[in-house]
mmCIF file of C-alpha atoms in Angstrom:
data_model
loop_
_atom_site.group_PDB
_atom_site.id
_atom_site.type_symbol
_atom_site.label_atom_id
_atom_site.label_comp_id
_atom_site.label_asym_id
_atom_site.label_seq_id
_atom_site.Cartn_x
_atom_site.Cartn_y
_atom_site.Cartn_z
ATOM 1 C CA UNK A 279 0.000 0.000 0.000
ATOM 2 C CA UNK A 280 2.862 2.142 0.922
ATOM 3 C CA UNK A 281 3.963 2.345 -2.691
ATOM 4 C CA UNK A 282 0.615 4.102 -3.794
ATOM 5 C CA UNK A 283 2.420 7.755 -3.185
ATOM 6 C CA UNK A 284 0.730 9.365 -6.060
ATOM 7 C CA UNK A 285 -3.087 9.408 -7.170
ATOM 8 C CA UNK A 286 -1.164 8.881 -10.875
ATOM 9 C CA UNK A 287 1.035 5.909 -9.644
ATOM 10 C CA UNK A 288 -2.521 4.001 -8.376
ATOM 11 C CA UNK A 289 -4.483 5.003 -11.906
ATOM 12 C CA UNK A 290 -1.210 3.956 -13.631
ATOM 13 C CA UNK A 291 -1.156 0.350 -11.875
ATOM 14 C CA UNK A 292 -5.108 -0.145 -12.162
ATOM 15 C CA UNK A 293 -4.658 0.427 -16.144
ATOM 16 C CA UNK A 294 -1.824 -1.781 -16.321
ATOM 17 C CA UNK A 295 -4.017 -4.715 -14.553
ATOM 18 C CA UNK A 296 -7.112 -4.679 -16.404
ATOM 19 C CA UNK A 297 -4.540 -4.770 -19.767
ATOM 20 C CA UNK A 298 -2.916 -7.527 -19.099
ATOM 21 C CA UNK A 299 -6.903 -9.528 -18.017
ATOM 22 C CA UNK A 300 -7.690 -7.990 -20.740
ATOM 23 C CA UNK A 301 -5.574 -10.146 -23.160
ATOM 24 C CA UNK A 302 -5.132 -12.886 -20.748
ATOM 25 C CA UNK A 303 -8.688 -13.640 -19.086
ATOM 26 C CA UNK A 304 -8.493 -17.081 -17.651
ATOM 27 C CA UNK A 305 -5.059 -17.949 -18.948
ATOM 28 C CA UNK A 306 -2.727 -16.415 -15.976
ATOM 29 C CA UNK A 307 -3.267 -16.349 -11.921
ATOM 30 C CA UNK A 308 -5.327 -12.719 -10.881
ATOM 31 C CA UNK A 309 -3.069 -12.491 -7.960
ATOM 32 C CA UNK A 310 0.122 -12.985 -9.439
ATOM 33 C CA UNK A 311 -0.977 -10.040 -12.044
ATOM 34 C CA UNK A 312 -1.715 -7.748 -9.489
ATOM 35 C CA UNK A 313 2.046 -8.220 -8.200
ATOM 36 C CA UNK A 314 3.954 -8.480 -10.944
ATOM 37 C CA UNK A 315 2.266 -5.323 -12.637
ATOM 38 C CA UNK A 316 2.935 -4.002 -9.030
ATOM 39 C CA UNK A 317 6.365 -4.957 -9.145
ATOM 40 C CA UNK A 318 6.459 -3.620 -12.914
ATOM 41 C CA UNK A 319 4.790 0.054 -12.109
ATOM 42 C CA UNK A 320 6.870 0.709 -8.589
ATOM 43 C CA UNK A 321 10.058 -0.950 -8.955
ATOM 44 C CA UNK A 322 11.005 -1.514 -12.760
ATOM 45 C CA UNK A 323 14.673 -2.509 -12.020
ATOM 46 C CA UNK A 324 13.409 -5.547 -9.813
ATOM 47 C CA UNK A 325 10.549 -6.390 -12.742
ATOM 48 C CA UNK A 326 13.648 -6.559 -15.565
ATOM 49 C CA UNK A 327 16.106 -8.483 -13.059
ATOM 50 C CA UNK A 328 13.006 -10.909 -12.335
ATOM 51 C CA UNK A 329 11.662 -11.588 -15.818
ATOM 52 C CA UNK A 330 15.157 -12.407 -16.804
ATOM 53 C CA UNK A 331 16.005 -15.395 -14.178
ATOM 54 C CA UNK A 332 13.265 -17.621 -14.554
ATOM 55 C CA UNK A 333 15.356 -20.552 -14.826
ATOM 56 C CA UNK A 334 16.856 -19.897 -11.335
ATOM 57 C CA UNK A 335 13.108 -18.458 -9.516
ATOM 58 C CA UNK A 336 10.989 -21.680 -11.201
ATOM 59 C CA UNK A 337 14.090 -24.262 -9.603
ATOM 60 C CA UNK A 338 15.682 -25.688 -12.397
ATOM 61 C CA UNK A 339 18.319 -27.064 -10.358
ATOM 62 C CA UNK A 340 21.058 -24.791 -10.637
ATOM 63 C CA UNK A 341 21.849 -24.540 -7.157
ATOM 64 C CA UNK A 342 21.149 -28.418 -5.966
ATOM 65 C CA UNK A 343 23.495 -28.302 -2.578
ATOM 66 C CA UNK A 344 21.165 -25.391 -0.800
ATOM 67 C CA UNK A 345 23.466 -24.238 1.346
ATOM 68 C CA UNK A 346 24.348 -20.872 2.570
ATOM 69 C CA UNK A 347 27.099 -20.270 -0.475
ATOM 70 C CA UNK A 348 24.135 -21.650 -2.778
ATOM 71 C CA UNK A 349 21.557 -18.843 -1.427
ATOM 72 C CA UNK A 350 24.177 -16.157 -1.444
ATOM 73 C CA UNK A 351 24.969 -16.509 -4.855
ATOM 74 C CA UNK A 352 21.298 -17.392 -6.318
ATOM 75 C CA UNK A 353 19.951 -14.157 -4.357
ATOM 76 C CA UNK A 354 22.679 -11.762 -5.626
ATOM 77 C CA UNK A 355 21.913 -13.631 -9.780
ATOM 78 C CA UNK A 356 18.342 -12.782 -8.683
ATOM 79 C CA UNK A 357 18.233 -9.404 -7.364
ATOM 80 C CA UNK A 358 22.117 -8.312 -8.347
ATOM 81 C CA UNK A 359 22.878 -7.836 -4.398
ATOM 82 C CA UNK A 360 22.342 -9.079 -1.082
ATOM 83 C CA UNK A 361 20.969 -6.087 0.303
ATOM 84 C CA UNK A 362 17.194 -6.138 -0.785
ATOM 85 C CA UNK A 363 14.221 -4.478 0.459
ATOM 86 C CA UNK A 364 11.504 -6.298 2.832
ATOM 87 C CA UNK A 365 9.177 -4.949 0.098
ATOM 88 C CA UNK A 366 11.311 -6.493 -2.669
ATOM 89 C CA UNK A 367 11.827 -9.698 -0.560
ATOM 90 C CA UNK A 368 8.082 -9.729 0.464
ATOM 91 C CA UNK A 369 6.624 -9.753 -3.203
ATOM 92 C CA UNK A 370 9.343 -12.005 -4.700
ATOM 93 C CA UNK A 371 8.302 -15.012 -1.833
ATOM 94 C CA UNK A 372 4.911 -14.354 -2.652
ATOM 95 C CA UNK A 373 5.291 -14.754 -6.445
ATOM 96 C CA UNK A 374 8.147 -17.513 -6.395
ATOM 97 C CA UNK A 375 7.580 -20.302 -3.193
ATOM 98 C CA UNK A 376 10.062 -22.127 -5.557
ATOM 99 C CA UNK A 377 12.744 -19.629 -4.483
ATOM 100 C CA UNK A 378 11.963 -19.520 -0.891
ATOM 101 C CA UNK A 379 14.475 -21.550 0.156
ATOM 102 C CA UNK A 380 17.245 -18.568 -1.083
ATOM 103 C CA UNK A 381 15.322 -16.090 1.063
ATOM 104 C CA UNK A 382 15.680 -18.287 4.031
ATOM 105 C CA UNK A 383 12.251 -20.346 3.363
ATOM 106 C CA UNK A 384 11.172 -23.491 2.667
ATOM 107 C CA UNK A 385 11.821 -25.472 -0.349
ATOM 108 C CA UNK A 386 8.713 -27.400 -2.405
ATOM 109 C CA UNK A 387 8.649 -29.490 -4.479
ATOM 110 C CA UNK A 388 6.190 -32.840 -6.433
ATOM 111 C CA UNK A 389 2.319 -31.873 -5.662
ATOM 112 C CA UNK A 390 3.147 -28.472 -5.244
ATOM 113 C CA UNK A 391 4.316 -27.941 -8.565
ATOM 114 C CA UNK A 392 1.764 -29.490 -10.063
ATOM 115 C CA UNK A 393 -0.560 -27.191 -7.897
ATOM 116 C CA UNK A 394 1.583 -24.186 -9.375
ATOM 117 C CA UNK A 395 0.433 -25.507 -12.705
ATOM 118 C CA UNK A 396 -3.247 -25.731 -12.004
ATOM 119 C CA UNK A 397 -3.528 -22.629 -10.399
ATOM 120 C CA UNK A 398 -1.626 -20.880 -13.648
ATOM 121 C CA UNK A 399 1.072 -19.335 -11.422
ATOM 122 C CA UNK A 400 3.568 -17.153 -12.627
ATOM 123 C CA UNK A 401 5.970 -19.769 -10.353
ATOM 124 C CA UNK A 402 5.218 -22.487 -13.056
ATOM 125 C CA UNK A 403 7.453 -23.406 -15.648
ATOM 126 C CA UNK A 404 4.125 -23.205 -17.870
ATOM 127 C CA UNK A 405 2.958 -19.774 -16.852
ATOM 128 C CA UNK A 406 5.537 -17.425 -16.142
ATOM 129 C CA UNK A 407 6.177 -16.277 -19.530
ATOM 130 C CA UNK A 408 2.574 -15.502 -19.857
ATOM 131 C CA UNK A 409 2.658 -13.177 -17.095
ATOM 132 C CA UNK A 410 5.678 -11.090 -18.570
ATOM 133 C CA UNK A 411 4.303 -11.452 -22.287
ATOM 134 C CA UNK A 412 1.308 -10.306 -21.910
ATOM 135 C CA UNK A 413 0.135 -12.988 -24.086
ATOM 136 C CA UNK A 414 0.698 -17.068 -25.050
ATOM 137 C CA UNK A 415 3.854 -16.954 -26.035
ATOM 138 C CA UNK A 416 4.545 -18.828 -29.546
ATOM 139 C CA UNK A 417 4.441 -22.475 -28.996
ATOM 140 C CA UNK A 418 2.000 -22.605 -25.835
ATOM 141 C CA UNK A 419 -2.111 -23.690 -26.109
ATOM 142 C CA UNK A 420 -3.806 -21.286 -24.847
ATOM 143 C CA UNK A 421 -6.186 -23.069 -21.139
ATOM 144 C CA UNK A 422 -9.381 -21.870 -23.181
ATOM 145 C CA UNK A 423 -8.877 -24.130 -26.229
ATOM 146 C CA UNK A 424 -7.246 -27.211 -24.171
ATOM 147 C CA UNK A 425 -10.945 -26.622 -21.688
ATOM 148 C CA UNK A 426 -13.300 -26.275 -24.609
ATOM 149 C CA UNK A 427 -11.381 -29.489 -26.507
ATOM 150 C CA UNK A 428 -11.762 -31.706 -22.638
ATOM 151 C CA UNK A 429 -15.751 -30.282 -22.990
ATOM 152 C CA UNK A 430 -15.826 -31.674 -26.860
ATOM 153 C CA UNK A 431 -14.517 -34.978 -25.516
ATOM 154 C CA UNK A 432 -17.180 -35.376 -22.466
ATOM 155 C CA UNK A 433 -20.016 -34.842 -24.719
ATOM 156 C CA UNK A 434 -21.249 -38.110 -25.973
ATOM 157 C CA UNK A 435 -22.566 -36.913 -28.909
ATOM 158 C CA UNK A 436 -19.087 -36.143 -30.200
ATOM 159 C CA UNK A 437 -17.475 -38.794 -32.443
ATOM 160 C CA UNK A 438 -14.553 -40.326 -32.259
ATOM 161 C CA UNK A 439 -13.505 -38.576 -35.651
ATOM 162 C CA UNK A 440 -14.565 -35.348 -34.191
ATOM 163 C CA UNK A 441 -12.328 -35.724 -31.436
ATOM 164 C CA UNK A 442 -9.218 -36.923 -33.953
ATOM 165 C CA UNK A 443 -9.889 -33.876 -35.569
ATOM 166 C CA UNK A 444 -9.985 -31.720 -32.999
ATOM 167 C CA UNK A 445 -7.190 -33.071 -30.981
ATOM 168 C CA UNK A 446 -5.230 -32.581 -34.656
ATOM 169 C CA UNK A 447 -5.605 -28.800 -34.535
ATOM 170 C CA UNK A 448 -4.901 -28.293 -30.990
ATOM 171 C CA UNK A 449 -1.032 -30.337 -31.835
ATOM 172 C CA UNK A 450 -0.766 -27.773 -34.943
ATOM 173 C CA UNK A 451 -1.745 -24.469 -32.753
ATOM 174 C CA UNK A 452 1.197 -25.052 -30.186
ATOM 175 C CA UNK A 453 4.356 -27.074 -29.363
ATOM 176 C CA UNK A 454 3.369 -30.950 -28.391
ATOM 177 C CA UNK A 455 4.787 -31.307 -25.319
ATOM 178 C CA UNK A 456 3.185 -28.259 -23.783
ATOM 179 C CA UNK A 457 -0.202 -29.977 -25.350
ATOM 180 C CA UNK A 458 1.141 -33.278 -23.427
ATOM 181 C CA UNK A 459 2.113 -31.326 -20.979
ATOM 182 C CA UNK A 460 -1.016 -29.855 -20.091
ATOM 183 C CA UNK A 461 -3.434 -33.130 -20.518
ATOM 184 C CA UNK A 462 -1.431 -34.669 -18.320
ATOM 185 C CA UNK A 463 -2.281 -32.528 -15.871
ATOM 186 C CA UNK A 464 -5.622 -32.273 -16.318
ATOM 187 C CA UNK A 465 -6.191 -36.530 -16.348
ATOM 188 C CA UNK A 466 -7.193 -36.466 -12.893
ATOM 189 C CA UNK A 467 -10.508 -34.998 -13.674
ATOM 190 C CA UNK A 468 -11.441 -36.483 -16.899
ATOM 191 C CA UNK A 469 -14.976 -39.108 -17.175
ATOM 192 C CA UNK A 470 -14.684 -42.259 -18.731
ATOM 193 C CA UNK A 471 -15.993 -40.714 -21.616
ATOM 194 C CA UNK A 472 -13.420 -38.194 -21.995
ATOM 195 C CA UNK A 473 -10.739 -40.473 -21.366
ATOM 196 C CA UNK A 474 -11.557 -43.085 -23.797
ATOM 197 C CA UNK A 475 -12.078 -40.730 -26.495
ATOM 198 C CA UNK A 476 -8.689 -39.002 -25.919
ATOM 199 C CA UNK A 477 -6.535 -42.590 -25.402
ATOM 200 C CA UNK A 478 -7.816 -43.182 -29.622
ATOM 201 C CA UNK A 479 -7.227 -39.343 -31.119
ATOM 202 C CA UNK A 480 -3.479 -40.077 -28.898
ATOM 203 C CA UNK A 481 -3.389 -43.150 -30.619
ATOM 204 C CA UNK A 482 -4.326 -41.742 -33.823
ATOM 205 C CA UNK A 483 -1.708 -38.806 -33.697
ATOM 206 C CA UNK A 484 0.859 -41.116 -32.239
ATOM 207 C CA UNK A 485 4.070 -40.007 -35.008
ATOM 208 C CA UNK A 486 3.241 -36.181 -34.279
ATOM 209 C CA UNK A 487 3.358 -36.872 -30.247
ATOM 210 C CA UNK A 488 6.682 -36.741 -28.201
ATOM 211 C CA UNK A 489 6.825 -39.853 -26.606
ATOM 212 C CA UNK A 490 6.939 -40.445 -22.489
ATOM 213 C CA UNK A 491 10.137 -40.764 -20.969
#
């Protein structure tokens, strides 16, 4: 709140918010827009630094012992020095639980990535480009088409050539392992129906589909 000094800074940030939902309704996490645009308006140095390093905030394993050398020298790649604001080192936690453990935090890992995922954090390795694009980046499916393709394969009424079909154009709109990528998270909640239909268009597209390692 502090950071609203001006009735221009606060007009400036609401404009930059409803922008970015604008373009990305449904496809990013609310919350995390309202920081990073926050982070973009009132400190642009820390926005640039942190849309640069998302190998190191997402975890990628660069720094796998975790010790005190490890967080010295992933905070200063992060923030370019040790000594950081509380605001600075408030919003980054908030944004990036996967770099917690440099700030002194916890580290996570398994269902809490996968939570990441569903909730279309900007902590993801799926959705952080998203929220500094301000759009799906070249390569990605876009949550809209990959939800209205799941409700295609639920209805019964939809054939299995339909689905083929379908399934076809989603593999030629974006990159297919970000298409595997995100069915595979979704599997949990498909019906029978769904599922069946989607095992045969898989089947159908096998050559085109990376296969599981």
């Amino acid at each position: 709140v502090h950071q609203f000094t001006t009735p221009r800074k606060a007009i400036r940030y609401l404009n930059a918010v409803d922008f970015t939902f604008e373009r990305l309704a449904n496809e990013v996490n609310f919350t995390d827009v309202m920081l990073v645009e926050a982070m973009r308006i009132f400190d642009p140095e820390l926005y640039n630094r942190i849309a640069s390093k998302k190998s190191v905030l997402i975890d990628r394993g660069h720094y796998s012992n975790r010790d005190d050398d490890d967080k010295k020298k992933a905070k200063i790649e992060v923030f370019g020095t040790e000594n950081i604001t509380s605001w600075q080192g408030a919003i980054v936690r908030e944004l990036f639980p996967s770099f917690e453990w440099a700030l002194g935090g916890s580290s996570y890992a398994g269902d809490f990535v996968k939570g990441w995922d569903e909730e279309q954090r900007v902590c993801s390795d799926e959705y952080f480009d998203r929220h500094f694009n301000y759009g799906i980046p070249v390569g990605d499916v876009a949550d809209a088409k990959i939800k209205e393709f799941l409700v295609l394969l639920d209805n019964p009424a939809t054939t299995q050539d339909e689905a083929n079909k379908a399934l076809g154009k989603l593999v030629v709109s974006g990159h297919p392992d970000v298409l595997v990528s995100k069915l595979r998270n979704k599997e949990d909640n498909y019906s029978q129906v769904a599922a069946e239909k989607l095992a045969y268009a898989l089947v159908s597209l096998g050559s085109t589909l990376p296969r599981p390692r």
